[in-house]
Short mmCIF file of C-alpha atoms in Angstrom, two decimals:
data_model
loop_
_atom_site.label_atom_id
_atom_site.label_comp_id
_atom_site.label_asym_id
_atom_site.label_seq_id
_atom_site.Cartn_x
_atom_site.Cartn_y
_atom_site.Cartn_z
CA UNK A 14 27.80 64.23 61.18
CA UNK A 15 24.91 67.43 60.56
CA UNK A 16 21.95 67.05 59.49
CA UNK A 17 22.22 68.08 55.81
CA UNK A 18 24.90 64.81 55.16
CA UNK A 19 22.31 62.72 56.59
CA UNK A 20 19.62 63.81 54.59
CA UNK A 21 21.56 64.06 51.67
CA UNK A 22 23.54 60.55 51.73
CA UNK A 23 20.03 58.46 50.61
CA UNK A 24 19.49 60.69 47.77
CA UNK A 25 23.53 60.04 46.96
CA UNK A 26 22.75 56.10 47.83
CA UNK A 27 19.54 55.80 45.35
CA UNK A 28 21.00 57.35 42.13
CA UNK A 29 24.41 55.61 42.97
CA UNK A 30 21.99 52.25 43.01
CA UNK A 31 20.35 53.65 39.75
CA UNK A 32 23.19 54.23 37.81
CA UNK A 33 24.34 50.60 38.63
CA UNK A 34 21.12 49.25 37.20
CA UNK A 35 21.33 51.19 34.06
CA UNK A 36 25.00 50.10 33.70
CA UNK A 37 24.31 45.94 34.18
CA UNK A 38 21.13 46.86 31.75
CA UNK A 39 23.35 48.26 29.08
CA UNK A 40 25.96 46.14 29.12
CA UNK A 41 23.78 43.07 29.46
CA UNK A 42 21.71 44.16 26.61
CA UNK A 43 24.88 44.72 24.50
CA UNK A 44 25.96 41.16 25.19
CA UNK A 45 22.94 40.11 24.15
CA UNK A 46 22.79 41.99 20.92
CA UNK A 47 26.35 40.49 20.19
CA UNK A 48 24.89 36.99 20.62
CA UNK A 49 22.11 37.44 19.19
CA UNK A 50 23.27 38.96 15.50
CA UNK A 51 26.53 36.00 15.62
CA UNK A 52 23.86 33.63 15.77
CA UNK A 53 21.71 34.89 13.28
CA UNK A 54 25.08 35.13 10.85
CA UNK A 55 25.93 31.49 11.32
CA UNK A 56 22.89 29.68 11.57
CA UNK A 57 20.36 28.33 8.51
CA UNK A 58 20.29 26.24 5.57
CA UNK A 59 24.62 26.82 5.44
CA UNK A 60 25.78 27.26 8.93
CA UNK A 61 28.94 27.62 9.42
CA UNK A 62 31.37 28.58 12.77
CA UNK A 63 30.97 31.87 14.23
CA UNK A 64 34.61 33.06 13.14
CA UNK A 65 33.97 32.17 9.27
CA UNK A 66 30.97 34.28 9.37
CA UNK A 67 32.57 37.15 11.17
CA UNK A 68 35.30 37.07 8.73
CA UNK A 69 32.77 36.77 5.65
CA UNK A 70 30.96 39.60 7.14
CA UNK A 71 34.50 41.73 6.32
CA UNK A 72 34.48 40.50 2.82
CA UNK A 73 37.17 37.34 3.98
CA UNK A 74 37.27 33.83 3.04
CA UNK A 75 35.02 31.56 1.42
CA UNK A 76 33.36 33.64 -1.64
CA UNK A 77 30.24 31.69 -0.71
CA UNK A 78 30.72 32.16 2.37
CA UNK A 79 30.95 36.14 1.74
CA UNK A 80 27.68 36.39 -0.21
CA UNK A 81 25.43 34.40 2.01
CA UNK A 82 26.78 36.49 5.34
CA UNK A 83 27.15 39.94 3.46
CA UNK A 84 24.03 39.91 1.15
CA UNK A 85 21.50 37.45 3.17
CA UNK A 86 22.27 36.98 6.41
CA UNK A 87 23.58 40.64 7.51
CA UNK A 88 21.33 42.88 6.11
CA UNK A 89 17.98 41.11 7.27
CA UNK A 90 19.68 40.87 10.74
CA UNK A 91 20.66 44.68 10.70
CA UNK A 92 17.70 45.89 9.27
CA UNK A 93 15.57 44.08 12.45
CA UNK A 94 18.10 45.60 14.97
CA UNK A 95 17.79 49.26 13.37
CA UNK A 96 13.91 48.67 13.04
CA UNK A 97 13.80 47.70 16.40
CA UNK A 98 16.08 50.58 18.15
CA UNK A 99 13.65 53.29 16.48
CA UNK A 100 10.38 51.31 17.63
CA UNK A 101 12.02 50.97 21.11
CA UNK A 102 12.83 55.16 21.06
CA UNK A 103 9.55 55.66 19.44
CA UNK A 104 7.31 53.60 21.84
CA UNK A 105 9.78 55.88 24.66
CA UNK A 106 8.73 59.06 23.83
CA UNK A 107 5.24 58.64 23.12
CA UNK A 108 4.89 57.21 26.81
CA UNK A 109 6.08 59.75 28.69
CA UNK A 110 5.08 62.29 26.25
CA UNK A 111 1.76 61.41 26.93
CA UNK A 112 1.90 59.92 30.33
CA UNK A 113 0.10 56.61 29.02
CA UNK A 114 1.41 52.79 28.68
CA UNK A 115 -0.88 52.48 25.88
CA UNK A 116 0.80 55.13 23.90
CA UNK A 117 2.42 53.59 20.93
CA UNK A 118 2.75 53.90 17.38
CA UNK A 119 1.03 51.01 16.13
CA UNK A 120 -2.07 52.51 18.72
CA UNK A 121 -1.98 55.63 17.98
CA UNK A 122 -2.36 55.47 14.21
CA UNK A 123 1.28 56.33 13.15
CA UNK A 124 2.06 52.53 12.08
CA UNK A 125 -1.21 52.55 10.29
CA UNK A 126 -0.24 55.65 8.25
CA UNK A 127 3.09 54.37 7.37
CA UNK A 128 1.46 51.33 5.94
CA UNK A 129 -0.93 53.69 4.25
CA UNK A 130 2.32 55.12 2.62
CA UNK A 131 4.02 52.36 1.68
CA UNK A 132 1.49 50.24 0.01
CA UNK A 133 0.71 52.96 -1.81
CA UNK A 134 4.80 53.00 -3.31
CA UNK A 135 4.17 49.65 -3.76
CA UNK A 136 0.88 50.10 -5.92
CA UNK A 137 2.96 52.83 -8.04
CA UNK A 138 5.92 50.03 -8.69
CA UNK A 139 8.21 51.32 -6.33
CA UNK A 140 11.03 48.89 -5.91
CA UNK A 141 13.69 50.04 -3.83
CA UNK A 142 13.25 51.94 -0.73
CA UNK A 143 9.97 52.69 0.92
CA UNK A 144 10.85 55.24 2.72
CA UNK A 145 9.58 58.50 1.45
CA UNK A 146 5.85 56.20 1.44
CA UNK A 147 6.18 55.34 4.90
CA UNK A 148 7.62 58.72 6.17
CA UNK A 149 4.89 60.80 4.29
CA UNK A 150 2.37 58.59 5.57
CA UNK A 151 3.32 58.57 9.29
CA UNK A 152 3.45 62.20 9.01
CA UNK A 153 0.14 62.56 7.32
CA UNK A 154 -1.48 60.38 10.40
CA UNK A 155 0.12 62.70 12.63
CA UNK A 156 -1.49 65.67 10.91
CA UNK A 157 -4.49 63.97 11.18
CA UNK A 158 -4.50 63.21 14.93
CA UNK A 159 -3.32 66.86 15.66
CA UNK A 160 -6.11 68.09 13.41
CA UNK A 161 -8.61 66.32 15.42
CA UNK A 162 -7.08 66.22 19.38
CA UNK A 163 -6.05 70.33 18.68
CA UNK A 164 -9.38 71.31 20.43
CA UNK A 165 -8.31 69.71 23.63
CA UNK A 166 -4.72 71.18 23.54
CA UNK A 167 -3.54 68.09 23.16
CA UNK A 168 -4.79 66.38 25.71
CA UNK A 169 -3.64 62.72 26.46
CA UNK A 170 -6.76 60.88 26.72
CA UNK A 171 -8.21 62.57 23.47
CA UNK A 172 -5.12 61.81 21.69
CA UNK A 173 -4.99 58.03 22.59
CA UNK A 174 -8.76 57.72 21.49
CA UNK A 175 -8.44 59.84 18.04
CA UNK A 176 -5.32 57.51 17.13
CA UNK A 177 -7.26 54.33 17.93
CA UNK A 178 -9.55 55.77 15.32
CA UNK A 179 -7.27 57.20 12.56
CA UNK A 180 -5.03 53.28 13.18
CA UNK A 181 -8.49 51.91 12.18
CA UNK A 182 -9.29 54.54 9.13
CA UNK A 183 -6.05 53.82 7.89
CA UNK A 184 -5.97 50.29 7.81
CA UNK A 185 -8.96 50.36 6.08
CA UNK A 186 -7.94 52.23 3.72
CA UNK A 187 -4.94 49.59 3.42
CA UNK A 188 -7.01 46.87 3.06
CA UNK A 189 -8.92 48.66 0.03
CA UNK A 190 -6.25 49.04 -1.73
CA UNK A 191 -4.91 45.22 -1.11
CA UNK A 192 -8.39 43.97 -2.63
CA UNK A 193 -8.16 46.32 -5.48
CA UNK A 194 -4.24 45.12 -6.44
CA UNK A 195 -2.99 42.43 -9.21
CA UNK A 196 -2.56 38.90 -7.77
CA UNK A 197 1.61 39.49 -7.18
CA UNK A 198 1.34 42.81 -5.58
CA UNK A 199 -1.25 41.71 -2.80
CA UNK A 200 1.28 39.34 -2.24
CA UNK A 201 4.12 41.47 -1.34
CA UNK A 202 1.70 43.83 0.32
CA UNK A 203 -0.06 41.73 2.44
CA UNK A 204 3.85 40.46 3.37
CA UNK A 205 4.59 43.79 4.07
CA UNK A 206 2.23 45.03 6.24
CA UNK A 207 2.30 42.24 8.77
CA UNK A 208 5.96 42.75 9.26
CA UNK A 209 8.46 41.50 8.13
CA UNK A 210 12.75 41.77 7.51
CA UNK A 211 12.85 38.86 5.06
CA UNK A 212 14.71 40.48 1.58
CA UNK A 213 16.16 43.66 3.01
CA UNK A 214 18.93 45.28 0.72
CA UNK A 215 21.93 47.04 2.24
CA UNK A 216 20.72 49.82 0.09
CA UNK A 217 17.49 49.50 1.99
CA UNK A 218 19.20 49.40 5.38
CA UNK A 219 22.16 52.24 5.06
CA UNK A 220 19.10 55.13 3.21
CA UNK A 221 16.74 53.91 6.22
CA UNK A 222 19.49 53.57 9.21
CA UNK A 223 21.54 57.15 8.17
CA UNK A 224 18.36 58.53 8.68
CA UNK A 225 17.18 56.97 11.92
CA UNK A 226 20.62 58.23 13.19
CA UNK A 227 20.05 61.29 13.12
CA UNK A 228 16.52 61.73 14.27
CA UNK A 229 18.11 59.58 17.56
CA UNK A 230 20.69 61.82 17.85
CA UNK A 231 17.84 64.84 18.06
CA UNK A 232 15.40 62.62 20.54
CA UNK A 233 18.58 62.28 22.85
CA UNK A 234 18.91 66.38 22.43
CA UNK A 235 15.60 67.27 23.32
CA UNK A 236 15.87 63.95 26.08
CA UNK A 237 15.92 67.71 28.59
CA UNK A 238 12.74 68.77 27.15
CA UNK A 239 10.81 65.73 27.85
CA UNK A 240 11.91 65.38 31.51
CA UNK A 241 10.74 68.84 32.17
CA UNK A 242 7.08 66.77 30.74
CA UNK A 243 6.95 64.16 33.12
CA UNK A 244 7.02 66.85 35.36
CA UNK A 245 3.72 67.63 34.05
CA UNK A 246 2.34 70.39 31.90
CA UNK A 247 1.82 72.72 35.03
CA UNK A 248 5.39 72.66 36.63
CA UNK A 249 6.58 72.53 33.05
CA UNK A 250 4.71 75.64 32.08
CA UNK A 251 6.29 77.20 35.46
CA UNK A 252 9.72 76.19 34.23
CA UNK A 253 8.96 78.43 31.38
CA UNK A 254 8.46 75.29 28.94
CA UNK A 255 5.93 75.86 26.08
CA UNK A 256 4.60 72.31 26.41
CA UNK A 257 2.38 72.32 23.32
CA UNK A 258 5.29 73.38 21.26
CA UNK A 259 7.42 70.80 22.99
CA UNK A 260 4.71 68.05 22.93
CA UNK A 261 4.26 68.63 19.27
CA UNK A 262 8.21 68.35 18.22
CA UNK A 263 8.37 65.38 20.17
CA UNK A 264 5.76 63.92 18.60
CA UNK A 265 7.33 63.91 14.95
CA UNK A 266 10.34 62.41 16.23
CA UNK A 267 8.48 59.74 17.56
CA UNK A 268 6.34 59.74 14.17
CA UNK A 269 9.79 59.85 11.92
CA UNK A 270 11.09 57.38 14.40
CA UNK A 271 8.25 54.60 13.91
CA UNK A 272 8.09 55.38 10.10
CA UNK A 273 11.76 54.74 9.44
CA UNK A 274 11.27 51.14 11.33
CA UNK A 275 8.31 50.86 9.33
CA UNK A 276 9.53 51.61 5.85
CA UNK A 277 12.65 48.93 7.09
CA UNK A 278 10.53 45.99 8.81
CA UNK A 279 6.61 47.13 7.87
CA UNK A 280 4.56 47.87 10.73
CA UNK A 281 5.44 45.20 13.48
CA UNK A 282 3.34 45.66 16.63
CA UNK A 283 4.18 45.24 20.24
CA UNK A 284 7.82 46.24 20.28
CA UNK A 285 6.98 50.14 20.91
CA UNK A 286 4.37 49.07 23.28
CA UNK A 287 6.06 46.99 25.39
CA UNK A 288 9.70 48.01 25.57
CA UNK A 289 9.60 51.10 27.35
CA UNK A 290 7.52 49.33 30.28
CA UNK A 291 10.56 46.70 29.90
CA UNK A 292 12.86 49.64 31.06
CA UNK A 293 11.06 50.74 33.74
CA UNK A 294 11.02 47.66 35.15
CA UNK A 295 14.65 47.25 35.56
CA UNK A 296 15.76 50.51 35.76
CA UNK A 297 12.98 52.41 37.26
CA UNK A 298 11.63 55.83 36.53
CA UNK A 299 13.01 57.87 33.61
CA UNK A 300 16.80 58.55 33.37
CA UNK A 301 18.84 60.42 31.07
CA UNK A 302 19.51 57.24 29.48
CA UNK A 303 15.87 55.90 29.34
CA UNK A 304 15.91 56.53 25.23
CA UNK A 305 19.21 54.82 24.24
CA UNK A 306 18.02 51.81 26.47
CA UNK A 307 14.63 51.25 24.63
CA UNK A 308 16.35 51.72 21.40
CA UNK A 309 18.62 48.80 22.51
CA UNK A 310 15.70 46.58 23.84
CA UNK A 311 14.35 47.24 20.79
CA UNK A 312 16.88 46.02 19.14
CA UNK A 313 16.98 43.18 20.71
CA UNK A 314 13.78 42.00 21.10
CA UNK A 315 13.13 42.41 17.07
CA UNK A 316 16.27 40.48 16.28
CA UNK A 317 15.38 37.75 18.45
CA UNK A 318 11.63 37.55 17.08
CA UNK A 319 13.22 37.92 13.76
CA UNK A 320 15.66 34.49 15.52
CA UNK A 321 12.10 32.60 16.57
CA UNK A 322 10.56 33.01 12.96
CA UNK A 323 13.63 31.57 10.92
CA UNK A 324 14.79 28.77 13.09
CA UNK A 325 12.46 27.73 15.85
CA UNK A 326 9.20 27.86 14.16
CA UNK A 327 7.84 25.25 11.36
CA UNK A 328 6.49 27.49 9.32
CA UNK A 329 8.20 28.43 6.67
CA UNK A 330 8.17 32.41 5.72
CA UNK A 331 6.25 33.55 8.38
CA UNK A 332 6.59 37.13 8.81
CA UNK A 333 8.30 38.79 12.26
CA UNK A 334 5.26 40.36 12.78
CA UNK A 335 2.93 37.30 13.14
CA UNK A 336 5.37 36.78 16.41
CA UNK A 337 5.35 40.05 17.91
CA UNK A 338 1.60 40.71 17.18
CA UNK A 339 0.95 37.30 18.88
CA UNK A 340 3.09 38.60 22.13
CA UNK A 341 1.40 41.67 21.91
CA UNK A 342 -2.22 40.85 22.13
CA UNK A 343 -2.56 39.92 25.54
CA UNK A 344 -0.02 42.21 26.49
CA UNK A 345 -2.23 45.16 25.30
CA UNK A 346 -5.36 43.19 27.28
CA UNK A 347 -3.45 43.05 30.05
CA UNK A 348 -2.38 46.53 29.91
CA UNK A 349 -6.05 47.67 29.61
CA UNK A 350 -7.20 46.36 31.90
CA UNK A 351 -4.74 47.20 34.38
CA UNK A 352 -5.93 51.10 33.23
CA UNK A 353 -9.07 50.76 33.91
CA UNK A 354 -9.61 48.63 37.39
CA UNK A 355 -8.75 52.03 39.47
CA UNK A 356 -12.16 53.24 37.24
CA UNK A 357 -13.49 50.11 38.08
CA UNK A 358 -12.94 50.98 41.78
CA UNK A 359 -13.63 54.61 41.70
CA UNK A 360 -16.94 53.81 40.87
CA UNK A 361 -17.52 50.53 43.27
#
């Protein structure tokens, strides 16, 4: 046995181990998605056994049966496990794009632009999709934190602090327009902006889900482009990368990302934050398949929120987001604090 099979068989052992992580991950996480959506399809105020709602979900049996599955039951459920894979991908990017656990949507301002967006559909009447609100608005918050961190080139610690300040501009602005609305649309606003599933359309769903799609399908094709980032902007740069061209392109599909889950479920906190450290604690550092498994987490973890609020809770009509903003409070705290003790100790 030479040297160079020695050396080279714990490399060989480690990614063979890695691989088998991200395999029980997936397929665990699949399982659980599986469970999670039959249960939310045959439980509430009609349950019924798990085959007659899997055959009303195909248009089969019961005609009562079909409407509660295919027109109440189904679309809320999908709508929290699309919402949830693009929050998951989103909350992915922005991480390692930015080499910062606190890097997330609803941190960085792009949640609070959405909003900004959408209430402002919902001020003009808008009844069906809120898409184009949410979209436009997550973009426009993006504009605004490149406008402001462009001096630094982008740097990470200068974007994380602008965002924190254009989330709170926004939601000001949110909240002056929620004072200044009729009676029933502060209602459906304030409903809105916490987070929430409850009512989604299969119209609603499909225009929102086609969409997210495809913006997954170009996160997983530029998935080469970020790894070449957490390589860091110098070795990247060597590698011939330009990483403020890179950094910015991956930024608006993490901004079209978190709007789509937005204009679907408003804009729920802690699932972008807190999936992608999720990940790399069972899987490790960043893999090819890093973005499909936060977009699955995602999934999951909205849907079961989604689960909590409807059955196991006694309040009735409490948004998704009351749950996951709940979770994420001290999950931020903890997470800042964390980032700062090495300060802490640097200057002890």
């Amino acid at each position: 046995m030479n040297a160079t099979t020695v050396a080279f068989r714990p490399k060989s052992t480690a990614r063979a181990r890695v691989r088998r992580r991200v395999l029980v991950f997936a397929v665990a996480g699949l399982l659980a998605l599986f469970a999670l959506l039959t249960v939310s399809l045959t439980t509430g105020e009609i349950p019924m056994p798990a085959g007659t709602a899997l055959r009303a979900l195909i248009g089969l049996g019961d005609p009562g049966d079909v409407l509660v599955v295919q027109q109440f039951r189904a679309p809320r459920s999908v709508a929290a496990i699309v919402a949830g894979a693009g929050l998951g991908a989103a909350g992915c990017v922005l991480q390692r794009l930015f080499r910062n656990p606190l890097a997330s949507p609803d941190v960085m301002g792009i949640t609070g632009g959405a909003s900004l967006g959408a209430v402002a559909l919902i001020a003009a009447g808008a009844s069906q999709s809120l898409v184009p609100g949410a979209l436009g608005g997550g973009l426009l918050a993006a504009l605004l934190l490149g406008v402001f961190a462009w001096g630094s080139g982008l740097a990470v610690t200068r974007l994380v602090l602008t965002g924190l300040a254009v989330q709170a501009a926004l939601a000001a602005a949110v909240n002056l327009m929620i004072v200044r609305f009729p009676a029933e649309l502060a209602g459906s606003a304030l409903q809105w902006i916490t987070g929430s599933v409850y009512g989604r359309t299969w119209a609603e769903v499909w225009g929102a889900g086609g969409a997210m799609v495809l913006v997954l399908a170009a996160a997983l094709m530029m998935n080469r482009q970020l790894a070449v980032l957490d390589l860091g902007d110098d070795s990247a740069g060597a590698l011939g990368l330009r990483t403020s061209r890179a950094r910015l392109q991956l930024l608006v599909v993490a901004v079209v990302l978190a709007s789509l889950a937005a204009a679907l479920a408003g804009p729920v906190t802690f699932v972008a934050l807190a999936v992608p450290h999720i990940v790399r604690f069972v899987t490790g550092p960043p893999t090819a398949a890093s973005l499909g498994l936060a977009g699955l987490t995602g999934a999951v973890l909205l849907l079961a929120s989604d689960l909590v609020v409807q059955h196991l809770l006694p309040i009735e009509g409490l948004p998704v987001g009351a749950v996951t903003a709940t979770l994420g409070a001290p999950w931020l705290l903890v997470l800042m604090l964390r980032q700062s003790s090495p300060v802490q100790r640097s200057h002890g």
